[in-house]
Tab-separated table of C-alpha atoms in Angstrom:
chain	number	residue	atom	x	y	z
H	30	MET	CA	-77.437	33.706	13.647
H	31	LEU	CA	-75.284	30.632	13.140
H	32	GLU	CA	-72.169	30.017	15.379
H	33	LYS	CA	-69.359	28.518	13.366
H	34	ILE	CA	-67.944	26.274	15.015
H	35	ALA	CA	-70.458	24.436	17.871
H	36	LEU	CA	-72.293	21.445	18.161
H	37	TYR	CA	-76.476	22.373	17.505
H	38	VAL	CA	-78.730	20.116	18.673
H	39	VAL	CA	-81.611	19.554	17.094
H	40	ALA	CA	-84.994	18.816	17.525
H	41	THR	CA	-87.428	16.580	14.793
H	42	PRO	CA	-91.082	15.856	14.410
H	43	ILE	CA	-92.465	13.087	16.087
H	44	GLY	CA	-94.547	12.122	13.154
H	45	ASN	CA	-95.921	15.003	11.285
H	46	LEU	CA	-93.257	16.731	9.497
H	47	SER	CA	-94.643	19.880	9.115
H	48	ASP	CA	-93.486	20.130	13.033
H	49	ILE	CA	-90.326	21.503	12.541
H	50	SER	CA	-89.216	24.985	14.069
H	51	LEU	CA	-88.083	27.696	11.447
H	52	ARG	CA	-84.625	27.674	13.560
H	53	ALA	CA	-84.216	24.097	13.347
H	54	LEU	CA	-84.799	24.704	9.636
H	55	ASP	CA	-82.309	27.337	9.163
H	56	VAL	CA	-79.826	25.184	11.413
H	57	LEU	CA	-80.327	22.512	9.313
H	58	THR	CA	-79.712	23.934	6.523
H	59	LYS	CA	-76.550	26.262	7.666
H	60	VAL	CA	-74.126	23.682	9.433
H	61	ASP	CA	-71.821	22.107	7.756
H	62	VAL	CA	-72.481	18.456	9.143
H	63	VAL	CA	-75.841	16.513	10.329
H	64	ALA	CA	-75.474	13.933	12.476
H	65	ALA	CA	-78.438	11.355	12.418
H	66	GLU	CA	-79.693	8.370	13.921
H	67	HIS	CA	-80.538	7.227	10.895
H	68	ILE	CA	-79.533	8.296	7.766
H	69	GLN	CA	-82.365	7.216	5.289
H	70	ASN	CA	-84.695	8.717	7.562
H	71	SER	CA	-83.623	11.732	8.388
H	72	ARG	CA	-83.069	12.544	4.553
H	73	HIS	CA	-86.351	12.020	3.714
H	74	LEU	CA	-87.188	15.283	6.638
H	75	LEU	CA	-84.546	17.889	4.893
H	76	ALA	CA	-85.442	16.406	1.643
H	77	ALA	CA	-89.214	17.367	2.317
H	78	HIS	CA	-87.844	21.487	3.132
H	79	SER	CA	-85.687	20.934	0.424
H	80	ILE	CA	-82.151	20.971	2.540
H	81	THR	CA	-79.542	19.205	1.459
H	82	ALA	CA	-77.139	18.285	3.318
H	83	LYS	CA	-73.770	16.104	4.194
H	84	LEU	CA	-74.975	13.284	6.605
H	85	VAL	CA	-73.201	11.230	8.766
H	86	SER	CA	-74.607	8.401	10.796
H	87	LEU	CA	-74.519	8.326	14.870
H	88	HIS	CA	-76.541	5.999	16.444
H	89	GLN	CA	-77.024	3.880	19.622
H	90	HIS	CA	-74.278	1.807	18.559
H	91	ASN	CA	-71.089	3.761	17.428
H	92	GLU	CA	-71.609	6.666	19.136
H	93	ALA	CA	-68.377	6.825	21.502
H	94	ALA	CA	-66.835	5.941	17.949
H	95	VAL	CA	-68.271	8.707	16.297
H	96	THR	CA	-68.154	11.269	18.466
H	97	ASN	CA	-64.093	11.050	17.595
H	98	LYS	CA	-64.834	12.065	14.717
H	99	ILE	CA	-67.446	15.200	15.166
H	100	LEU	CA	-64.899	16.348	17.479
H	101	ALA	CA	-62.684	16.247	14.900
H	102	LEU	CA	-65.069	18.201	13.223
H	103	LEU	CA	-65.684	20.893	15.528
H	104	ASN	CA	-62.014	21.203	15.665
H	105	SER	CA	-61.406	21.609	12.117
H	106	GLY	CA	-64.055	24.815	12.529
H	107	LYS	CA	-66.980	23.128	11.335
H	108	SER	CA	-70.220	23.253	12.609
H	109	VAL	CA	-72.330	19.791	13.450
H	110	ALA	CA	-75.880	19.433	14.223
H	111	LEU	CA	-77.563	16.495	16.268
H	112	VAL	CA	-80.578	14.619	14.733
H	113	THR	CA	-82.300	11.867	15.807
H	114	ASP	CA	-85.331	10.031	13.612
H	115	ALA	CA	-87.960	11.880	16.271
H	116	GLY	CA	-87.898	14.259	18.702
H	117	THR	CA	-84.857	15.903	21.414
H	118	PRO	CA	-81.768	13.869	20.963
H	119	GLY	CA	-80.816	12.443	24.312
H	120	ILE	CA	-84.257	11.649	25.439
H	121	SER	CA	-84.306	8.304	25.209
H	122	ASP	CA	-82.216	7.939	22.286
H	123	PRO	CA	-78.551	8.646	21.049
H	124	GLY	CA	-77.088	12.321	21.597
H	125	ALA	CA	-76.301	12.030	25.403
H	126	ILE	CA	-72.524	10.913	24.762
H	127	LEU	CA	-71.563	13.440	21.807
H	128	VAL	CA	-72.701	16.391	24.058
H	129	LYS	CA	-70.583	15.654	26.412
H	130	CYS	CA	-67.906	14.939	24.974
H	131	VAL	CA	-68.330	18.155	23.112
H	132	ARG	CA	-69.022	20.479	26.069
H	133	GLU	CA	-65.704	18.653	27.420
H	134	GLN	CA	-64.229	19.656	24.419
H	135	GLY	CA	-65.433	23.584	25.575
H	136	TYR	CA	-67.119	23.784	22.497
H	137	PRO	CA	-70.994	25.358	22.583
H	138	VAL	CA	-73.409	23.159	22.507
H	139	ILE	CA	-76.377	24.823	21.495
H	140	PRO	CA	-79.838	23.418	21.982
H	141	VAL	CA	-82.732	24.041	18.781
H	142	PRO	CA	-86.125	23.369	20.684
H	143	GLY	CA	-89.056	21.238	19.395
H	144	ALA	CA	-91.077	18.234	19.460
H	145	ASN	CA	-91.260	15.612	22.193
H	146	ALA	CA	-93.386	12.594	23.274
H	147	ALA	CA	-93.539	12.821	26.351
H	148	VAL	CA	-94.433	16.834	27.156
H	149	CYS	CA	-95.910	15.816	23.652
H	150	ALA	CA	-98.427	13.465	25.550
H	151	MET	CA	-99.001	15.364	28.441
H	152	SER	CA	-100.451	18.440	27.184
H	153	ALA	CA	-102.848	16.718	25.498
H	154	ALA	CA	-104.260	14.239	28.618
H	155	GLY	CA	-105.721	16.329	30.806
H	156	ILE	CA	-103.882	15.298	34.003
H	157	ALA	CA	-104.454	17.694	37.002
H	158	ASN	CA	-101.428	16.683	39.013
H	159	PRO	CA	-98.296	19.442	37.973
H	160	HIS	CA	-96.045	16.834	38.577
H	161	PHE	CA	-94.447	14.655	36.071
H	162	LEU	CA	-91.416	12.028	36.779
H	163	PHE	CA	-90.357	10.945	33.061
H	164	TYR	CA	-88.583	7.290	33.009
H	165	GLY	CA	-88.597	6.709	29.470
H	166	PHE	CA	-88.377	3.018	28.345
H	167	LEU	CA	-88.561	0.511	30.743
H	168	PRO	CA	-86.980	-2.885	31.392
H	169	ALA	CA	-87.213	-5.506	28.097
H	170	LYS	CA	-87.354	-8.698	30.404
H	171	THR	CA	-90.770	-9.080	33.029
H	172	GLY	CA	-88.773	-9.462	36.015
H	173	LEU	CA	-86.539	-6.695	35.517
H	174	ARG	CA	-89.641	-4.056	34.930
H	175	LYS	CA	-91.653	-5.759	37.554
H	176	ARG	CA	-88.375	-4.372	40.325
H	177	GLU	CA	-88.574	-1.180	38.158
H	178	LEU	CA	-92.130	-0.576	38.620
H	179	THR	CA	-91.926	-2.212	42.336
H	180	ALA	CA	-89.615	1.142	43.172
H	181	LEU	CA	-91.738	3.786	41.749
H	182	LYS	CA	-95.250	2.305	43.463
H	183	SER	CA	-95.175	5.330	46.368
H	184	GLN	CA	-94.519	8.315	44.087
H	185	GLN	CA	-97.203	10.511	43.902
H	186	CYS	CA	-96.754	12.401	40.402
H	187	THR	CA	-97.446	10.966	37.261
H	188	LEU	CA	-95.389	8.708	36.013
H	189	ILE	CA	-94.381	8.510	31.757
H	190	PHE	CA	-92.706	5.750	30.416
H	191	TYR	CA	-92.372	5.303	26.366
H	192	GLU	CA	-92.764	1.125	24.922
H	193	ALA	CA	-92.761	-0.513	21.699
H	194	PRO	CA	-95.128	-2.200	19.989
H	195	HIS	CA	-93.822	-5.991	21.092
H	196	ARG	CA	-93.759	-5.458	24.651
H	197	ILE	CA	-97.113	-3.083	25.154
H	198	LEU	CA	-99.003	-5.954	26.626
H	199	GLU	CA	-97.093	-7.555	29.049
H	200	CYS	CA	-96.171	-3.874	29.805
H	201	VAL	CA	-99.763	-3.108	30.490
H	202	ALA	CA	-100.368	-6.401	32.320
H	203	ASP	CA	-96.956	-6.383	34.549
H	204	MET	CA	-98.942	-2.372	35.871
H	205	MET	CA	-101.114	-4.143	36.879
H	206	ASP	CA	-99.733	-6.138	39.110
H	207	THR	CA	-97.807	-3.598	40.675
H	208	PHE	CA	-99.857	-1.257	41.045
H	209	GLY	CA	-103.507	-2.248	41.659
H	210	ALA	CA	-106.320	-2.765	38.615
H	211	GLN	CA	-107.497	1.114	39.635
H	212	ARG	CA	-104.802	3.326	39.091
H	213	GLN	CA	-105.586	5.022	35.868
H	214	LEU	CA	-103.607	4.652	32.659
H	215	THR	CA	-102.964	6.912	29.392
H	216	ILE	CA	-101.899	5.587	26.365
H	217	ALA	CA	-100.439	7.709	23.124
H	218	ARG	CA	-100.422	6.360	20.578
H	219	GLU	CA	-98.882	7.567	17.049
H	220	LEU	CA	-98.796	11.265	18.208
H	221	THR	CA	-99.346	13.996	15.187
H	222	LYS	CA	-99.385	10.669	12.921
H	223	LEU	CA	-102.369	9.431	10.975
H	224	PHE	CA	-103.820	6.857	13.451
H	225	GLU	CA	-103.315	9.062	17.241
H	226	THR	CA	-105.459	7.616	18.970
H	227	ILE	CA	-105.055	8.823	23.358
H	228	HIS	CA	-107.581	6.413	25.976
H	229	THR	CA	-107.251	6.909	29.182
H	230	GLY	CA	-109.257	4.367	31.556
H	231	THR	CA	-107.570	1.885	34.337
H	232	LEU	CA	-105.387	-0.623	33.961
H	233	GLU	CA	-107.813	-3.129	33.827
H	234	GLU	CA	-109.855	-1.540	31.752
H	235	THR	CA	-106.913	-0.371	29.045
H	236	LEU	CA	-105.473	-4.005	29.141
H	237	ALA	CA	-108.502	-5.318	27.830
H	238	TRP	CA	-109.242	-2.081	25.844
H	239	LEU	CA	-105.928	-3.371	24.866
H	240	GLN	CA	-106.856	-7.150	24.066
H	241	ALA	CA	-109.388	-6.766	21.740
H	242	ASP	CA	-108.120	-4.032	19.300
H	243	THR	CA	-105.061	-5.802	18.007
H	244	ASN	CA	-104.571	-2.422	16.036
H	245	GLN	CA	-103.884	-0.445	19.348
H	246	GLN	CA	-101.100	-2.706	19.776
H	247	LYS	CA	-99.531	-1.111	16.748
H	248	GLY	CA	-96.735	2.151	16.986
H	249	GLU	CA	-95.048	4.483	19.051
H	250	PHE	CA	-96.330	4.716	22.563
H	251	VAL	CA	-96.544	7.563	25.862
H	252	LEU	CA	-97.606	5.412	28.842
H	253	LEU	CA	-98.993	8.234	31.285
H	254	LEU	CA	-99.696	5.921	34.638
H	255	SER	CA	-101.212	8.118	37.585
H	256	GLY	CA	-99.460	9.019	41.241
H	257	ALA	CA	-99.346	7.217	44.052
H	258	GLU	CA	-102.696	8.501	46.043
H	259	ILE	CA	-101.753	11.503	48.823
H	260	LEU	CA	-102.689	10.494	52.303
H	261	ASP	CA	-104.806	12.629	54.270
H	262	LYS	CA	-102.924	14.358	56.504
H	263	SER	CA	-105.292	12.880	59.224
H	264	GLU	CA	-104.279	9.061	58.786
H	265	THR	CA	-101.375	6.524	58.805
H	266	SER	CA	-100.553	3.975	56.126
H	267	GLU	CA	-100.335	0.615	56.371
H	268	GLN	CA	-96.801	1.064	56.711
H	269	ALA	CA	-96.359	3.238	59.829
H	270	ARG	CA	-98.661	1.292	61.949
H	271	HIS	CA	-96.820	-1.683	61.010
H	272	THR	CA	-93.248	0.605	61.892
H	273	LEU	CA	-94.715	2.012	64.969
H	274	GLU	CA	-96.374	-1.079	66.386
H	275	CYS	CA	-93.129	-2.792	66.184
H	276	LEU	CA	-90.914	-0.506	67.895
H	277	LEU	CA	-93.773	-0.177	70.547
H	278	ALA	CA	-92.990	-3.560	71.128
H	279	GLU	CA	-89.327	-2.626	72.223
H	280	LEU	CA	-89.422	0.704	73.392
H	281	PRO	CA	-90.804	3.305	75.301
H	282	LEU	CA	-94.226	5.614	73.626
H	283	LYS	CA	-92.572	9.209	73.377
H	284	GLN	CA	-88.819	7.027	72.026
H	285	ALA	CA	-91.311	5.042	69.733
H	286	VAL	CA	-92.809	7.850	67.954
H	287	LYS	CA	-90.317	9.688	67.869
H	288	LEU	CA	-88.324	7.528	65.989
H	289	ALA	CA	-91.518	6.088	63.657
H	290	THR	CA	-91.863	10.024	62.897
H	291	ALA	CA	-88.338	9.927	61.735
H	292	ILE	CA	-87.997	6.448	59.677
H	293	THR	CA	-91.803	6.758	58.010
H	294	GLY	CA	-91.938	10.898	57.356
H	295	GLU	CA	-95.742	10.741	58.581
H	296	ASN	CA	-97.062	13.197	61.122
H	297	LYS	CA	-95.863	12.982	64.423
H	298	ASN	CA	-99.345	13.977	66.609
H	299	THR	CA	-100.929	11.233	64.182
H	300	LEU	CA	-98.328	8.309	64.881
H	301	TYR	CA	-98.831	9.811	68.504
H	302	GLN	CA	-102.412	9.420	68.734
H	303	LEU	CA	-102.596	5.676	67.581
H	304	ALA	CA	-99.813	5.598	69.840
H	305	LEU	CA	-102.193	6.030	72.470
H	306	ASP	CA	-104.644	4.166	70.733
H	307	LEU	CA	-102.657	1.413	70.749
H	308	LYS	CA	-102.159	0.801	74.264
H	309	ALA	CA	-105.671	1.877	75.049
H	310	THR	CA	-106.045	-1.434	73.276
H	311	GLY	CA	-103.982	-3.301	75.604
H	312	TYR	CA	-101.379	-3.268	72.160
H	313	PRO	CA	-98.257	-4.040	72.787
H	314	GLU	CA	-98.734	-6.861	75.321
């Protein structure tokens, strides 16, 4: 049942036009207006399903201005559907500003779920880690991109990124510089499309694979980077050891261990044993 005055956030296919839900088709058929990221792309999708709808353009450069027009439509008793070129609106695509404003004005915002490239890639990657962090697009400039990657280095969950074809080589190279050559990377390219490819290897192997075939550098990319290894509870990281050494140089053993535990979050008993070992070997003087 279509609610008359509402904003419907409608997920659309990420490639294969058949990947659209019956509910999405019903909503797109019945709403008064469809707000689309690029009208020509959405018109192609609607035509494939014999849907005629009034389309208005809403993209990242005009979202703030068009939001007022859509609020006016809702205020006049109209129903509106929001779609992007592919996937779920508001997920590395326009839509969040509109949704926020519509909700603040008290109108219903109704999600119509469907395709999402990140989830699609995860489902076919065979990654056992149940936890993941979706980042989206990294900064375009190398310096900023490396800074963001460095901030994510200790994350133990799978990291999910989107990337553009003209940056894919430098992005994977920056990942290798930051995370090391042996981290595992799954590249999901052109999902649900004719040249769909899912490749898994170390960062070093994957960069070489991309460089060897320019065809694999084309299309839309989802990158799934394995998380940092979980340390054995009986082991301590280099950072924790260094922290403990610095504290032992200035404080009594028990106080140094207590502070090192609070700072690093590592096992107190393990740090206490390490402190005893350091003392036994004559550190600090």
